[in-house]
Amino acid sequence: MAAAVTTPSGIHALLDTQQQAFNRAGAVSAETRKARIQQVIDLLVDHCDALADAMGTDFGEGASGGRPRAFSIMNDILGSLGSLKHARDHLEQWMQADPRTPFAPYDQLGGQAEVLHQPKGSIGIIGTWNAPLFTLFSPLACALAAGNRAILKPSEVVPQTAALVAELVSTHLDPEVVGVVTGDAEIGAAFAGSPFNHLVFTGSTAVGRKIMSAAAENLVPVTLELGGKSPVIIGRSADLDDACRRLAIAKGTNGGQICISPDILYVPTELLENTVSSLKEQFRSFYPTVNDNPDLVAAVNDQHLQRVEGYLADARDRGVRIESTHPQASDETRKRPLRLVIDPPADSLIMQEEIFGSALVLKPYTVLDQAIGDINSRGRPLALYYFGGDADEEQKVLSNTLSGGVTVNDLMMHAAMHEAPFGGVGASGMGHYHGYEGFLEFSHARTVFRAPQYDPRGEWGMLPPHHDQFEAMMRAQVTKD
C-alpha cells in the first residue's frame, strides 16, 4: 500500500504524479467519476465506527467522552456521504455542454457556440479540526464530480483522525486519484505553496490570508471557507422562546465549534432580560449538567479552551455582565456551560475575535438600523440569521447586509443543503462547494466557438486593405440603442 506523504518533497512528488496521470488519461468519463466517488463512499461506510472513535479520542477521553459518537457520525460521516452521494447522482447532468448563442450575424450564418466544463487537474484540500472529515470529503465530492484528482491534508489538531484518514485513504484509494498528506504547520505551509490546479482551505481568516498569499506565488485559484462573527437578529415579531430554543441547539452543537455558529445576538432592548432567561432555560433543558454530560462536546484541546476563556476574562475585567447557564465547570474537563456576554464594548476581545466556543454575545438594539449598522461595521460573516414574522423587516435585513449564507427562523440549516452553494464572502472567504456550484468551482469553463463555412467579412469591407469609409462604418455602430 502507498504511505501517506509527510515531507515537502513528498508533496511535490505526489502532486507531479497526479498531474502527469491527469494529462495522460485525458477526458474523464461519467462512469469513472462515479466509480471514484463510490470508492470514497465505501471507505466512509466501511470504517464509520473507527472514524467516529478517532474523532471522539481527539476531542478528549474520560467517563463522559469528549465528543459523542452519534454527533461525529451525523456531522462528519453522514454530512460527507450526503455531499458524495448528491454529486454521484447528479454529475452526468452537470457535465452536459452548455449551448450559447453566437453573436450576430454568425448566429444567422450557422455559427455555433457552447461552454464545456472541464476538470482543472489536481485539487489540494486542507481540512480543519472542528469538522475533520466533512471539510475534507464534502469538497472532495465536487472535485471528483468535476473529473479532478485530489490530495487531502487533514488537520494536525486532531492527530488520531488525521492518522486514520491517512491510513484508510492510502490503503483503499489510488494515490494517483486521491492522495493524503499529514503533518504540522510546516507541512501545511509547503502544501499551500505547491502548484495545485486549485486549492481549498477551511479555517480561520488569519490563516486564510496566508494560504491565499502562498497560493498566489503559483497563481493557484483558491476556495476559502473561513468564518467570522456570524450575527443573529431577533425581530419584535419573533416567537422569542422558540428562537431561544433554536439558539440553544445551535450553540450546543459541537460545543459552539462550528464555523457558522452564531457569535452575536441582536435583540430589542425591551426583550433583553426575557431573552437571557429563556436562553438559559432552553440550554439547560438540552444539557441539564455540564461536567458529566455525554451529549456536550468539549473544547478540542487546552489551547482552544484557554483562548475562549481569555475572551471571557477580558470582558469580565472590563466590568461586562456575564450570565452562565450553569455553575462554573470543573477544571478537570474541557466542557463548559454557555456563557452570555451582555453588551460588551466594541474593542473587547470577544467583539473582535470569532468565539468558536461556548459563549454568545448579546447586543440590545432600539431600532433595526442599529443592528444592521453594527453588522456592517465588521467583516462579512459566513452566516447571518433572522428570526421574525415580518416580511418587510426580513427583506430589509437581507437587502442591507451581506453574508455567505442565511437561515431564517432557525440556524445553520442553509449549510446542510447539498443542492445549494456553501461559502463565504469578503472576510469569511471566497468560492463555493456543494452541488452544481461546487462542480463549477472545480471546473474550467471553456468556451468553444465553431465558425460557419461562409465568411462574409471580405464582402462587407471588414478586411484590409480598408477603404476610406471603413472608419465611418465603425463609427456608425456606436449607438445607445
Coordinates of C-alpha atoms in Angstrom, one line a residue:
M1 CA 0.0 0.0 0.0
A2 CA 1.1 3.6 -0.5
A3 CA 2.1 5.5 2.5
A4 CA 0.9 9.0 3.4
V5 CA 3.2 11.8 2.4
T6 CA 4.9 13.6 5.3
T7 CA 7.5 15.8 3.7
P8 CA 7.6 18.8 1.4
S9 CA 9.5 16.8 -1.2
G10 CA 6.8 14.1 -1.0
I11 CA 4.1 16.6 -1.6
H12 CA 5.7 17.8 -4.8
A13 CA 6.4 14.3 -6.0
L14 CA 2.8 13.2 -5.3
L15 CA 1.4 16.3 -7.0
D16 CA 3.6 15.8 -10.0
T17 CA 2.5 12.1 -10.2
Q18 CA -1.2 13.2 -10.1
Q19 CA -0.8 15.9 -12.7
Q20 CA 1.1 13.6 -15.1
A21 CA -1.6 11.0 -14.7
F22 CA -4.3 13.6 -15.3
N23 CA -2.6 14.6 -18.6
R24 CA -2.1 11.0 -19.7
A25 CA -5.7 10.0 -19.0
G26 CA -7.4 12.8 -21.0
A27 CA -11.2 13.1 -20.8
V28 CA -12.7 11.6 -17.6
S29 CA -16.0 9.8 -18.3
A30 CA -19.1 10.0 -16.0
E31 CA -18.6 6.3 -15.2
T32 CA -15.1 6.9 -14.0
R33 CA -16.1 9.9 -11.9
K34 CA -18.9 7.9 -10.3
A35 CA -16.6 5.0 -9.6
R36 CA -14.1 7.2 -7.9
I37 CA -16.8 8.8 -5.7
Q38 CA -18.2 5.4 -4.8
Q39 CA -14.8 4.3 -3.6
V40 CA -14.8 7.2 -1.1
I41 CA -18.4 6.4 -0.1
D42 CA -17.4 2.8 0.5
L43 CA -14.4 3.9 2.6
L44 CA -16.6 6.0 4.9
V45 CA -19.3 3.4 5.3
D46 CA -17.0 0.5 6.0
H47 CA -14.9 2.4 8.6
C48 CA -17.6 4.6 10.1
D49 CA -17.2 3.3 13.7
A50 CA -13.4 3.6 13.6
L51 CA -13.5 7.1 12.3
A52 CA -16.1 8.2 14.9
D53 CA -13.9 6.7 17.7
A54 CA -10.9 8.6 16.4
M55 CA -12.8 11.9 16.4
G56 CA -14.0 11.2 20.0
T57 CA -10.5 10.5 21.1
D58 CA -9.2 13.7 19.6
F59 CA -11.8 15.7 21.4
G60 CA -11.0 14.2 24.8
E61 CA -11.4 10.9 26.7
G62 CA -12.9 10.3 30.0
A63 CA -16.1 9.0 31.6
S64 CA -18.3 11.2 29.5
G65 CA -16.1 11.4 26.5
G66 CA -15.1 14.4 24.5
R67 CA -17.5 14.2 21.6
P68 CA -20.5 11.9 21.2
R69 CA -20.0 9.2 18.6
A70 CA -23.5 9.9 17.3
F71 CA -22.6 13.5 16.7
S72 CA -19.5 12.6 14.8
I73 CA -21.4 10.2 12.7
M74 CA -24.2 12.7 12.0
N75 CA -22.0 15.7 11.3
D76 CA -18.9 14.3 9.6
I77 CA -19.8 11.0 8.2
L78 CA -23.4 11.5 7.1
G79 CA -22.6 15.0 6.1
S80 CA -19.8 13.8 3.9
L81 CA -21.9 11.0 2.5
G82 CA -24.7 13.4 1.6
S83 CA -22.3 15.5 -0.4
L84 CA -20.7 12.5 -2.1
K85 CA -24.0 10.8 -3.0
H86 CA -25.5 14.0 -4.3
A87 CA -22.5 14.6 -6.6
R88 CA -22.5 11.0 -7.7
D89 CA -26.2 11.1 -8.6
H90 CA -26.1 14.4 -10.5
L91 CA -22.8 14.7 -12.2
E92 CA -24.0 13.4 -15.6
Q93 CA -26.5 16.3 -15.7
W94 CA -23.8 18.8 -14.6
M95 CA -21.3 17.6 -17.3
Q96 CA -23.6 18.4 -20.2
A97 CA -22.3 21.1 -22.6
D98 CA -24.0 24.5 -22.1
P99 CA -25.1 25.8 -25.6
R100 CA -24.7 29.6 -26.1
T101 CA -25.9 31.8 -28.9
P102 CA -23.2 33.2 -31.2
F103 CA -23.1 37.0 -31.8
A104 CA -24.8 38.5 -34.9
P105 CA -24.6 37.8 -37.7
Y106 CA -22.9 34.5 -37.1
D107 CA -25.9 33.3 -35.3
Q108 CA -27.7 33.6 -38.7
L109 CA -24.9 32.1 -40.7
G110 CA -24.6 28.7 -39.0
G111 CA -22.1 29.5 -36.3
Q112 CA -22.3 27.5 -33.1
A113 CA -21.0 28.0 -29.5
E114 CA -21.0 26.2 -26.2
V115 CA -19.3 26.2 -22.9
L116 CA -17.6 23.0 -21.7
H117 CA -16.9 22.4 -18.1
Q118 CA -13.6 20.5 -17.9
P119 CA -11.6 19.4 -14.9
K120 CA -8.7 21.5 -13.8
G121 CA -6.3 18.8 -12.7
S122 CA -5.2 18.2 -9.1
I123 CA -7.1 19.9 -6.2
G124 CA -5.5 20.4 -2.8
I125 CA -7.9 20.3 0.1
I126 CA -6.9 21.4 3.6
G127 CA -9.4 20.4 6.2
T128 CA -10.0 21.7 9.7
W129 CA -10.3 20.1 13.2
N130 CA -13.8 21.0 14.1
A131 CA -15.4 19.0 11.2
P132 CA -12.3 16.9 10.3
L133 CA -14.0 14.6 7.8
F134 CA -16.6 16.9 6.4
T135 CA -14.2 19.7 5.5
L136 CA -12.1 17.1 3.5
F137 CA -14.8 14.9 1.9
S138 CA -17.5 17.4 1.1
P139 CA -15.3 19.5 -1.2
L140 CA -13.7 16.3 -2.5
A141 CA -17.2 15.2 -3.7
C142 CA -17.4 18.2 -6.0
A143 CA -13.7 17.9 -7.1
L144 CA -14.2 14.3 -8.1
A145 CA -17.5 15.0 -9.8
A146 CA -15.7 17.6 -11.9
G147 CA -13.2 15.0 -13.0
N148 CA -10.3 16.1 -10.9
R149 CA -7.8 14.3 -8.8
A150 CA -7.1 15.5 -5.2
I151 CA -4.7 15.5 -2.3
L152 CA -6.1 15.8 1.2
K153 CA -4.4 17.5 4.2
P154 CA -6.2 16.6 7.4
S155 CA -5.8 19.0 10.4
E156 CA -2.9 18.2 12.8
V157 CA -5.0 19.4 15.7
V158 CA -6.9 16.1 15.6
P159 CA -4.0 13.6 15.2
Q160 CA -5.9 10.4 15.7
T161 CA -8.4 11.3 13.0
A162 CA -5.7 12.5 10.7
A163 CA -3.7 9.3 11.1
L164 CA -6.7 7.1 10.4
V165 CA -7.8 9.1 7.4
A166 CA -4.2 8.8 6.1
E167 CA -4.2 5.1 6.6
L168 CA -7.6 4.5 5.0
V169 CA -7.0 6.7 2.0
S170 CA -3.6 5.3 1.4
T171 CA -4.9 1.7 1.7
H172 CA -8.1 1.9 -0.2
L173 CA -7.7 4.7 -2.8
D174 CA -5.3 5.1 -5.7
P175 CA -2.9 7.8 -4.8
E176 CA -2.9 9.0 -8.4
V177 CA -6.6 9.8 -7.9
V178 CA -6.8 10.7 -4.2
G179 CA -3.7 11.1 -2.0
V180 CA -3.1 12.3 1.5
V181 CA -0.5 14.4 3.3
T182 CA -0.1 14.6 7.1
G183 CA 2.0 16.9 9.2
D184 CA 2.2 20.1 11.2
A185 CA 2.0 23.8 10.2
E186 CA 5.3 23.5 8.3
I187 CA 3.9 20.8 6.1
G188 CA 0.7 22.8 5.8
A189 CA 2.7 25.8 4.5
A190 CA 4.5 23.6 2.0
F191 CA 1.2 22.2 0.9
A192 CA -0.3 25.6 0.4
G193 CA 2.7 26.7 -1.6
S194 CA 2.6 23.8 -4.0
P195 CA 1.4 24.4 -7.7
F196 CA -2.0 22.7 -7.4
N197 CA -4.6 23.5 -10.1
H198 CA -7.0 24.7 -7.3
L199 CA -6.7 24.9 -3.5
V200 CA -9.4 24.6 -0.9
F201 CA -8.9 25.7 2.7
T202 CA -11.2 25.7 5.7
G203 CA -10.1 27.5 8.8
S204 CA -9.5 30.9 10.3
T205 CA -9.4 34.2 8.4
A206 CA -5.9 34.9 9.6
V207 CA -4.6 31.6 8.3
G208 CA -6.7 32.0 5.1
R209 CA -4.7 35.2 4.3
K210 CA -1.5 33.2 4.5
I211 CA -3.0 30.4 2.4
M212 CA -4.0 32.9 -0.3
S213 CA -0.7 34.6 -0.3
A214 CA 1.2 31.2 -0.7
A215 CA -1.2 30.1 -3.5
A216 CA -0.6 33.4 -5.3
E217 CA 3.0 32.5 -5.8
N218 CA 1.9 29.8 -8.3
L219 CA -1.2 31.6 -9.5
V220 CA -3.3 28.9 -7.9
P221 CA -7.0 29.7 -7.6
V222 CA -8.4 29.3 -4.1
T223 CA -11.6 28.4 -2.3
L224 CA -11.5 29.8 1.2
E225 CA -14.2 28.8 3.8
L226 CA -13.3 31.0 6.8
G227 CA -15.8 32.2 9.3
G228 CA -16.2 35.4 11.1
K229 CA -18.7 36.7 13.7
S230 CA -22.0 35.3 12.4
P231 CA -24.9 37.5 13.7
V232 CA -28.4 36.7 14.7
I233 CA -31.2 39.3 14.7
I234 CA -34.3 38.7 16.7
G235 CA -37.2 40.9 15.5
R236 CA -40.0 42.1 17.6
S237 CA -42.4 39.8 15.6
A238 CA -40.4 36.7 16.5
D239 CA -41.5 33.9 18.8
L240 CA -38.9 34.6 21.4
D241 CA -38.9 31.3 23.3
D242 CA -38.8 29.3 20.0
A243 CA -35.9 31.5 18.8
C244 CA -34.0 30.9 22.1
R245 CA -34.7 27.1 21.8
R246 CA -33.1 27.1 18.4
L247 CA -30.2 29.2 19.5
A248 CA -29.6 26.9 22.4
I249 CA -29.5 24.0 19.9
A250 CA -27.1 25.8 17.7
K251 CA -24.7 26.9 20.5
G252 CA -24.7 23.4 21.9
T253 CA -23.8 21.9 18.6
N254 CA -20.2 20.7 18.7
G255 CA -19.6 22.9 21.7
G256 CA -20.1 26.0 19.6
Q257 CA -17.0 24.9 17.5
I258 CA -18.6 25.4 14.1
C259 CA -17.7 28.0 11.5
I260 CA -21.4 29.1 11.2
S261 CA -22.2 29.1 14.9
P262 CA -23.8 32.3 16.0
D263 CA -21.5 34.8 17.7
I264 CA -23.6 37.9 18.3
L265 CA -27.3 38.1 19.1
Y266 CA -29.1 41.4 18.4
V267 CA -32.3 41.6 20.5
P268 CA -34.7 44.5 21.1
T269 CA -33.8 46.3 24.3
E270 CA -37.1 45.7 26.0
L271 CA -36.7 41.9 25.3
L272 CA -33.1 41.6 26.6
E273 CA -33.9 40.2 30.1
N274 CA -36.5 37.8 28.8
T275 CA -34.0 36.6 26.2
V276 CA -31.3 36.0 28.8
S277 CA -33.7 34.0 30.9
S278 CA -35.1 32.0 28.0
L279 CA -31.7 31.2 26.6
K280 CA -30.5 29.9 30.0
E281 CA -33.7 27.8 30.5
Q282 CA -33.6 26.4 26.9
F283 CA -29.9 25.5 27.1
R284 CA -30.4 23.7 30.5
S285 CA -33.3 21.7 29.0
F286 CA -30.9 20.2 26.5
Y287 CA -27.9 20.0 28.8
P288 CA -29.1 19.6 32.4
T289 CA -25.4 19.1 33.5
V290 CA -22.0 20.0 32.1
N291 CA -19.1 18.1 33.5
D292 CA -20.5 14.6 33.2
N293 CA -22.8 15.2 30.2
P294 CA -22.1 12.8 27.3
D295 CA -24.1 15.0 24.9
L296 CA -21.9 18.1 25.4
V297 CA -18.9 18.4 23.2
A298 CA -15.6 19.5 24.9
A299 CA -13.2 22.2 23.6
V300 CA -10.9 20.3 21.3
N301 CA -7.8 21.0 23.4
D302 CA -6.5 23.2 26.2
Q303 CA -5.2 25.9 23.8
H304 CA -8.6 26.4 22.3
L305 CA -10.3 26.3 25.7
Q306 CA -8.0 28.9 27.1
R307 CA -8.5 31.1 24.1
V308 CA -12.3 31.3 24.7
E309 CA -11.8 31.7 28.5
G310 CA -9.4 34.6 27.7
Y311 CA -12.1 36.4 25.8
L312 CA -14.4 36.0 28.7
A313 CA -11.8 37.1 31.2
D314 CA -11.1 40.2 29.2
A315 CA -14.8 41.1 29.2
R316 CA -15.1 40.4 32.9
D317 CA -12.1 42.7 33.6
R318 CA -13.9 45.4 31.7
G319 CA -16.9 45.1 34.0
V320 CA -19.1 43.4 31.4
R321 CA -22.1 41.4 32.8
I322 CA -21.7 37.7 32.0
E323 CA -24.5 35.2 32.7
S324 CA -23.8 31.4 32.7
T325 CA -26.4 28.7 32.1
H326 CA -24.7 26.5 34.8
P327 CA -22.2 26.9 37.7
Q328 CA -18.6 27.0 36.6
A329 CA -17.4 23.6 35.2
S330 CA -14.6 21.7 36.8
D331 CA -11.1 22.4 35.5
E332 CA -10.8 18.6 35.1
T333 CA -12.9 18.8 32.0
R334 CA -12.9 20.9 28.8
K335 CA -16.7 21.1 28.7
R336 CA -18.2 24.4 29.5
P337 CA -21.7 25.9 30.0
L338 CA -23.0 28.5 27.7
R339 CA -21.9 32.0 28.8
L340 CA -23.9 35.0 27.7
V341 CA -21.9 38.2 27.4
I342 CA -24.2 41.2 27.7
D343 CA -23.3 44.3 25.6
P344 CA -19.5 44.2 25.7
P345 CA -17.6 47.3 24.3
A346 CA -16.6 47.2 20.6
D347 CA -12.9 46.9 21.4
S348 CA -13.2 43.9 23.7
L349 CA -11.6 40.7 22.5
I350 CA -14.9 38.8 22.3
M351 CA -16.2 41.5 19.9
Q352 CA -13.1 41.4 17.8
E353 CA -12.4 37.7 17.5
E354 CA -14.5 34.7 16.3
I355 CA -15.6 32.9 19.5
F356 CA -15.6 29.3 18.2
G357 CA -16.7 28.0 21.6
S358 CA -19.4 28.0 24.3
A359 CA -20.2 31.7 24.6
L360 CA -22.6 34.2 22.9
V361 CA -22.6 38.0 22.8
L362 CA -26.0 39.7 23.3
K363 CA -26.3 43.3 21.9
P364 CA -29.6 45.2 22.6
Y365 CA -31.0 47.5 19.9
T366 CA -33.7 50.1 19.8
V367 CA -34.3 50.3 16.0
L368 CA -33.3 47.7 13.4
D369 CA -30.9 50.0 11.7
Q370 CA -28.6 49.9 14.8
A371 CA -28.2 46.2 14.4
I372 CA -27.7 46.3 10.7
G373 CA -25.1 49.1 11.1
D374 CA -23.2 47.2 13.7
I375 CA -23.1 44.1 11.5
N376 CA -21.9 46.1 8.5
S377 CA -19.2 47.7 10.6
R378 CA -17.3 44.4 10.7
G379 CA -16.0 41.9 8.0
R380 CA -18.7 40.0 6.1
P381 CA -19.7 36.9 8.1
L382 CA -20.0 33.4 6.9
A383 CA -23.7 33.2 8.1
L384 CA -26.5 35.5 9.1
Y385 CA -29.7 34.6 10.9
Y386 CA -33.0 36.4 11.2
F387 CA -36.0 35.5 13.5
G388 CA -39.3 37.1 12.9
G389 CA -42.6 37.0 11.0
D390 CA -42.4 40.5 9.5
A391 CA -41.7 40.0 5.8
D392 CA -40.8 43.7 5.2
E393 CA -38.3 43.5 8.1
E394 CA -36.8 40.3 6.8
Q395 CA -36.4 41.8 3.4
K396 CA -34.7 44.8 4.9
V397 CA -32.2 42.6 6.7
L398 CA -31.5 40.6 3.5
S399 CA -31.2 43.7 1.3
N400 CA -28.9 45.7 3.6
T401 CA -26.5 43.0 4.8
L402 CA -24.1 40.6 3.1
S403 CA -23.0 37.2 4.3
G404 CA -22.0 33.9 2.9
G405 CA -25.5 32.4 3.6
V406 CA -28.7 32.9 5.5
T407 CA -31.1 30.9 7.5
V408 CA -34.4 32.5 8.5
N409 CA -36.2 31.4 11.7
D410 CA -33.5 28.7 12.5
L411 CA -29.8 28.4 12.5
M412 CA -27.1 26.6 10.4
M413 CA -29.7 24.9 8.1
H414 CA -28.6 26.6 4.9
A415 CA -25.2 24.9 5.1
A416 CA -26.8 21.4 5.0
M417 CA -28.3 21.9 1.6
H418 CA -26.4 19.7 -0.9
E419 CA -28.1 21.4 -3.9
A420 CA -27.1 25.0 -2.9
P421 CA -23.7 26.6 -2.7
F422 CA -21.9 27.0 0.6
G423 CA -19.2 29.6 1.0
G424 CA -18.2 32.9 2.3
V425 CA -17.7 36.5 1.0
G426 CA -15.1 39.0 1.9
A427 CA -13.5 38.2 5.3
S428 CA -15.4 35.0 5.5
G429 CA -13.9 33.6 2.4
M430 CA -14.5 33.1 -1.3
G431 CA -15.8 30.5 -3.7
H432 CA -18.3 27.7 -3.0
Y433 CA -18.7 24.0 -2.7
H434 CA -21.8 21.8 -2.6
G435 CA -23.9 20.9 -5.6
Y436 CA -23.7 22.3 -9.1
E437 CA -21.9 25.5 -7.9
G438 CA -19.3 23.2 -6.3
F439 CA -18.9 21.3 -9.6
L440 CA -18.4 24.7 -11.4
E441 CA -15.9 25.8 -8.8
F442 CA -13.6 22.9 -9.6
S443 CA -14.2 23.1 -13.4
H444 CA -12.7 25.3 -16.1
A445 CA -15.5 26.9 -18.1
R446 CA -14.1 26.6 -21.6
T447 CA -15.9 28.5 -24.4
V448 CA -15.9 26.8 -27.8
F449 CA -17.0 28.7 -31.0
R450 CA -17.5 26.8 -34.2
A451 CA -17.3 29.1 -37.2
P452 CA -19.7 28.7 -40.2
Q453 CA -18.2 27.8 -43.6
Y454 CA -19.2 31.1 -45.1
D455 CA -17.2 34.1 -44.1
P456 CA -18.8 37.4 -45.2
R457 CA -16.2 39.8 -43.8
G458 CA -14.4 40.5 -47.1
E459 CA -17.7 41.3 -48.9
W460 CA -18.6 43.7 -46.1
G461 CA -15.4 45.7 -46.4
M462 CA -14.2 44.5 -43.0
L463 CA -10.8 43.2 -44.1
P464 CA -7.6 45.0 -45.2
P465 CA -6.9 46.9 -47.2
H466 CA -9.6 49.1 -45.7
H467 CA -11.5 51.6 -47.9
D468 CA -11.8 55.2 -46.8
Q469 CA -15.3 54.6 -45.5
F470 CA -14.3 51.9 -43.0
E471 CA -14.0 54.3 -40.0
A472 CA -17.3 55.8 -40.8
M473 CA -18.8 52.3 -40.9
M474 CA -17.4 51.5 -37.5
R475 CA -18.4 54.9 -36.1
A476 CA -22.0 54.3 -37.2
Q477 CA -22.2 51.3 -34.9
V478 CA -21.5 53.4 -31.8
T479 CA -25.1 54.0 -30.5
K480 CA -27.0 53.9 -27.2
D481 CA -29.7 51.5 -28.6

